[in-house]
Amino acid sequence: KPCLEPHTSRPSSHCGGFFMTKPSTPFVSLTQIPHFSAEMAEVVGVDSHLPALPVERLVPDALRAHFADPPPWSSPIHEPPFNSKPPAPASVLLGIVMREQPTVLLTQRTAHLSNHSGQIAFPGGRQDDQDADAVAAALREAEEEVGLHHRHVSVLGQLPLYVTGTGFKVTPVVALIDPEMQLQANPDKVAEVFEVPLLFLMNPAHHRWHRYEFEGVTREWLSMPYQDGEQLRFVWGATAGMLRNFYRR
């Protein structure tokens, strides 16, 4: 069930992820729609009425204490499924780089990938049979994609599963990353590696709701666009939804 504002069909400002009306025709994902641009979709709301997380809650010691005894979770967020296939397990690394002003490590996926091509994402991917657990999968994928060695990573905990419409049930693994890390992007998977300030992402004044209608189906989703010098980092979709869950956590 989507988490809605009272007496409306709009996703609640306390929720992350996607919302859509029930389709009367076979479902088409947003990225399959001809000439679709997430950046150009209508903005229907900005959550500037919600409080930003204070900086003292985002420093390493506070994050360690929080994940050592996390509060109970309610209303997990998921995207509407695109088909009837059971979702495949996957993991991502929500890595917080311990700079003087903490940042989140993100990637720009290459344009030729079959899922979420060209989009901004956390390092991560499908869990393999040899992975001991979700954490092992996230660490392996981060090393394969961006060259992040596990010795530079201190795992704090996990967010609830995030089920994507493209058929994955994703475990976001939250970790602290040593800023002395050495990174090398895998050109087969990653076009670019970059960081966005954690304070920016944890301020709902930067959380925008978009709406798009196609063939009678209306979707709404979150974005968190960040102007990085001359380049716009358009964080949206599942990545924005998981960051919103981190904010709610």
Short mmCIF file of C-alpha atoms in Angstrom, two decimals:
data_model
loop_
_atom_site.label_atom_id
_atom_site.label_comp_id
_atom_site.label_asym_id
_atom_site.label_seq_id
_atom_site.Cartn_x
_atom_site.Cartn_y
_atom_site.Cartn_z
CA LYS A 1 0.00 0.00 0.00
CA PRO A 2 1.38 3.43 -0.82
CA CYS A 3 1.81 5.85 2.08
CA LEU A 4 -0.54 8.70 1.25
CA GLU A 5 -1.34 12.13 2.59
CA PRO A 6 -4.72 12.05 4.39
CA HIS A 7 -7.71 12.32 2.03
CA THR A 8 -5.50 12.62 -1.06
CA SER A 9 -3.93 10.42 -3.70
CA ARG A 10 -0.51 11.99 -3.10
CA PRO A 11 2.37 10.15 -1.40
CA SER A 12 2.86 11.27 2.16
CA SER A 13 5.67 13.75 2.71
CA HIS A 14 7.00 11.29 5.29
CA CYS A 15 7.47 8.57 2.68
CA GLY A 16 10.01 7.87 -0.03
CA GLY A 17 9.90 5.99 -3.30
CA PHE A 18 7.22 5.86 -5.94
CA PHE A 19 3.47 5.99 -6.28
CA MET A 20 1.29 5.24 -9.27
CA THR A 21 -2.34 4.73 -10.19
CA LYS A 22 -3.37 1.22 -11.21
CA PRO A 23 -2.80 0.78 -14.94
CA SER A 24 -5.51 -0.38 -17.30
CA THR A 25 -2.86 -1.35 -19.89
CA PRO A 26 0.38 -3.36 -19.62
CA PHE A 27 2.79 -1.43 -17.44
CA VAL A 28 5.70 0.44 -19.04
CA SER A 29 8.59 1.58 -16.84
CA LEU A 30 9.49 5.25 -16.89
CA THR A 31 12.80 4.66 -18.65
CA GLN A 32 11.01 2.74 -21.46
CA ILE A 33 8.77 5.71 -22.30
CA PRO A 34 9.95 7.41 -25.53
CA HIS A 35 11.69 10.74 -24.90
CA PHE A 36 11.05 10.53 -21.15
CA SER A 37 13.21 12.81 -18.99
CA ALA A 38 12.98 12.60 -15.22
CA GLU A 39 14.55 16.04 -14.93
CA MET A 40 11.83 17.63 -17.06
CA ALA A 41 8.87 15.98 -15.30
CA GLU A 42 6.42 18.22 -13.47
CA VAL A 43 7.34 19.14 -9.88
CA VAL A 44 4.20 18.89 -7.74
CA GLY A 45 5.67 19.54 -4.32
CA VAL A 46 8.76 20.26 -2.24
CA ASP A 47 8.99 19.07 1.37
CA SER A 48 10.43 22.29 2.77
CA HIS A 49 7.95 22.12 5.66
CA LEU A 50 9.80 19.12 7.15
CA PRO A 51 12.81 19.68 9.43
CA ALA A 52 16.36 19.09 8.24
CA LEU A 53 18.39 16.62 10.27
CA PRO A 54 20.80 18.57 12.49
CA VAL A 55 24.49 18.16 11.86
CA GLU A 56 25.08 16.64 15.31
CA ARG A 57 22.96 13.62 14.30
CA LEU A 58 25.06 13.02 11.19
CA VAL A 59 28.55 12.83 12.67
CA PRO A 60 30.19 9.37 12.93
CA ASP A 61 29.70 8.86 16.68
CA ALA A 62 26.02 9.78 16.49
CA LEU A 63 25.47 7.47 13.51
CA ARG A 64 27.23 4.60 15.28
CA ALA A 65 25.06 5.09 18.36
CA HIS A 66 21.90 5.28 16.26
CA PHE A 67 22.53 2.06 14.34
CA ALA A 68 23.69 0.25 17.49
CA ASP A 69 20.14 0.66 18.84
CA PRO A 70 17.91 1.64 15.92
CA PRO A 71 14.27 2.59 16.49
CA PRO A 72 11.53 0.30 15.14
CA TRP A 73 10.70 0.79 11.49
CA SER A 74 7.21 1.31 10.13
CA SER A 75 5.70 1.77 6.68
CA PRO A 76 8.57 0.49 4.52
CA ILE A 77 8.58 2.05 1.06
CA HIS A 78 8.57 0.15 -2.19
CA GLU A 79 7.94 0.89 -5.82
CA PRO A 80 4.98 -0.62 -7.72
CA PRO A 81 6.03 -3.82 -9.53
CA PHE A 82 6.39 -3.77 -13.31
CA ASN A 83 5.62 -7.49 -13.67
CA SER A 84 4.72 -10.61 -11.67
CA LYS A 85 8.27 -11.95 -11.32
CA PRO A 86 9.50 -12.37 -7.73
CA PRO A 87 12.14 -9.71 -6.99
CA ALA A 88 15.79 -10.78 -6.94
CA PRO A 89 17.94 -9.98 -3.89
CA ALA A 90 20.40 -7.11 -4.29
CA SER A 91 22.52 -4.90 -2.03
CA VAL A 92 23.83 -1.36 -2.22
CA LEU A 93 26.37 0.50 -0.11
CA LEU A 94 25.03 3.74 1.34
CA GLY A 95 28.51 4.94 2.16
CA ILE A 96 29.11 8.07 4.22
CA VAL A 97 32.58 9.48 3.65
CA MET A 98 33.91 10.80 6.97
CA ARG A 99 35.11 14.18 5.77
CA GLU A 100 34.92 17.31 7.92
CA GLN A 101 31.53 17.75 6.26
CA PRO A 102 30.30 14.16 5.67
CA THR A 103 29.35 13.20 2.12
CA VAL A 104 27.56 10.29 0.43
CA LEU A 105 29.43 8.24 -2.17
CA LEU A 106 27.47 7.93 -5.43
CA THR A 107 28.05 6.74 -8.97
CA GLN A 108 26.81 7.64 -12.43
CA ARG A 109 25.98 4.35 -14.16
CA THR A 110 27.17 3.79 -17.72
CA ALA A 111 24.67 4.28 -20.52
CA HIS A 112 24.79 0.69 -21.83
CA LEU A 113 23.64 -1.12 -18.66
CA SER A 114 20.32 -2.99 -18.85
CA ASN A 115 18.94 -1.59 -15.57
CA HIS A 116 18.94 2.09 -14.54
CA SER A 117 21.43 2.99 -17.27
CA GLY A 118 22.90 6.48 -17.00
CA GLN A 119 21.28 7.09 -13.63
CA ILE A 120 22.84 8.06 -10.32
CA ALA A 121 23.08 5.14 -7.92
CA PHE A 122 24.85 3.76 -4.89
CA PRO A 123 27.58 1.20 -5.55
CA GLY A 124 25.85 -2.17 -5.53
CA GLY A 125 24.05 -4.84 -7.46
CA ARG A 126 22.56 -8.31 -7.47
CA GLN A 127 23.52 -10.68 -4.65
CA ASP A 128 25.52 -13.70 -5.87
CA ASP A 129 25.38 -17.24 -4.53
CA GLN A 130 28.88 -16.92 -3.09
CA ASP A 131 27.96 -13.86 -1.02
CA ALA A 132 27.64 -14.77 2.65
CA ASP A 133 24.95 -12.12 3.23
CA ALA A 134 23.68 -8.73 2.11
CA VAL A 135 26.66 -6.93 3.66
CA ALA A 136 29.14 -9.16 1.83
CA ALA A 137 27.32 -8.48 -1.44
CA ALA A 138 27.40 -4.71 -0.93
CA LEU A 139 31.11 -4.74 -0.10
CA ARG A 140 31.93 -6.97 -3.08
CA GLU A 141 29.93 -4.83 -5.48
CA ALA A 142 31.50 -1.62 -4.16
CA GLU A 143 34.97 -3.04 -4.73
CA GLU A 144 34.06 -4.30 -8.21
CA GLU A 145 32.39 -1.05 -9.28
CA VAL A 146 34.53 1.69 -7.73
CA GLY A 147 37.60 -0.11 -6.30
CA LEU A 148 36.59 0.55 -2.68
CA HIS A 149 38.52 -1.89 -0.46
CA HIS A 150 36.65 -3.20 2.57
CA ARG A 151 39.46 -2.09 4.90
CA HIS A 152 38.25 1.49 4.34
CA VAL A 153 34.65 0.60 5.24
CA SER A 154 33.03 0.37 8.68
CA VAL A 155 29.52 -1.09 8.42
CA LEU A 156 26.94 0.50 10.73
CA GLY A 157 23.79 -1.42 9.87
CA GLN A 158 21.04 -1.76 7.32
CA LEU A 159 17.91 0.04 6.23
CA PRO A 160 14.74 -1.98 5.53
CA LEU A 161 14.42 -3.70 2.18
CA TYR A 162 13.58 -1.42 -0.71
CA VAL A 163 11.69 -3.27 -3.46
CA THR A 164 12.12 -1.71 -6.90
CA GLY A 165 9.68 -1.87 -9.75
CA THR A 166 12.45 -3.27 -11.95
CA GLY A 167 12.46 -6.50 -9.95
CA PHE A 168 14.97 -6.20 -7.09
CA LYS A 169 14.58 -6.33 -3.32
CA VAL A 170 17.46 -4.15 -2.24
CA THR A 171 19.18 -4.14 1.14
CA PRO A 172 20.78 -0.71 1.72
CA VAL A 173 23.92 -1.31 3.82
CA VAL A 174 24.89 1.86 5.70
CA ALA A 175 28.60 2.34 6.35
CA LEU A 176 31.26 4.89 7.18
CA ILE A 177 34.08 5.29 4.65
CA ASP A 178 37.62 6.44 5.38
CA PRO A 179 38.32 9.57 3.27
CA GLU A 180 41.78 8.13 2.57
CA MET A 181 40.13 5.52 0.30
CA GLN A 182 41.56 4.94 -3.15
CA LEU A 183 38.89 4.60 -5.84
CA GLN A 184 39.00 3.37 -9.42
CA ALA A 185 35.76 3.27 -11.39
CA ASN A 186 35.04 0.13 -13.41
CA PRO A 187 34.38 1.59 -16.89
CA ASP A 188 32.04 -1.30 -17.77
CA LYS A 189 29.63 -0.28 -15.01
CA VAL A 190 30.45 3.21 -13.77
CA ALA A 191 30.89 6.39 -15.79
CA GLU A 192 31.79 8.56 -12.80
CA VAL A 193 32.20 8.46 -9.02
CA PHE A 194 31.37 11.54 -6.96
CA GLU A 195 30.14 12.70 -3.54
CA VAL A 196 27.18 14.79 -2.37
CA PRO A 197 27.08 16.48 1.06
CA LEU A 198 25.07 14.43 3.54
CA LEU A 199 23.55 17.58 5.07
CA PHE A 200 22.13 18.54 1.66
CA LEU A 201 20.51 15.14 1.18
CA MET A 202 19.08 15.11 4.72
CA ASN A 203 17.30 18.43 4.22
CA PRO A 204 13.75 17.85 2.86
CA ALA A 205 13.78 21.35 1.39
CA HIS A 206 15.77 19.61 -1.37
CA HIS A 207 13.29 16.70 -1.73
CA ARG A 208 11.02 17.27 -4.70
CA TRP A 209 7.98 15.26 -5.80
CA HIS A 210 7.48 14.76 -9.54
CA ARG A 211 4.42 13.60 -11.44
CA TYR A 212 4.21 12.05 -14.91
CA GLU A 213 1.29 10.50 -16.77
CA PHE A 214 1.59 8.06 -19.66
CA GLU A 215 -1.18 5.96 -21.21
CA GLY A 216 -3.50 6.53 -18.28
CA VAL A 217 -0.93 5.69 -15.62
CA THR A 218 0.21 8.41 -13.22
CA ARG A 219 3.51 8.03 -11.37
CA GLU A 220 4.99 10.19 -8.66
CA TRP A 221 8.54 9.97 -7.38
CA LEU A 222 11.21 11.84 -5.44
CA SER A 223 14.28 13.70 -6.64
CA MET A 224 17.10 15.44 -4.80
CA PRO A 225 18.93 17.47 -7.48
CA TYR A 226 22.33 18.77 -6.39
CA GLN A 227 24.27 21.42 -8.27
CA ASP A 228 27.90 20.23 -8.23
CA GLY A 229 29.78 23.17 -9.73
CA GLU A 230 28.62 23.34 -13.33
CA GLN A 231 27.13 19.85 -13.28
CA LEU A 232 23.65 18.93 -12.02
CA ARG A 233 23.61 15.64 -10.10
CA PHE A 234 20.01 14.54 -10.55
CA VAL A 235 19.42 12.02 -7.77
CA TRP A 236 16.00 10.40 -8.23
CA GLY A 237 14.04 7.16 -8.20
CA ALA A 238 15.20 4.27 -6.03
CA THR A 239 18.35 6.10 -4.89
CA ALA A 240 16.31 9.09 -3.71
CA GLY A 241 13.78 6.76 -2.11
CA MET A 242 16.46 4.99 -0.07
CA LEU A 243 17.99 8.31 0.95
CA ARG A 244 14.53 9.42 2.09
CA ASN A 245 14.28 6.23 4.15
CA PHE A 246 17.65 7.09 5.70
CA TYR A 247 16.25 10.52 6.58
CA ARG A 248 13.18 8.88 8.15
CA ARG A 249 15.36 6.39 10.02
#
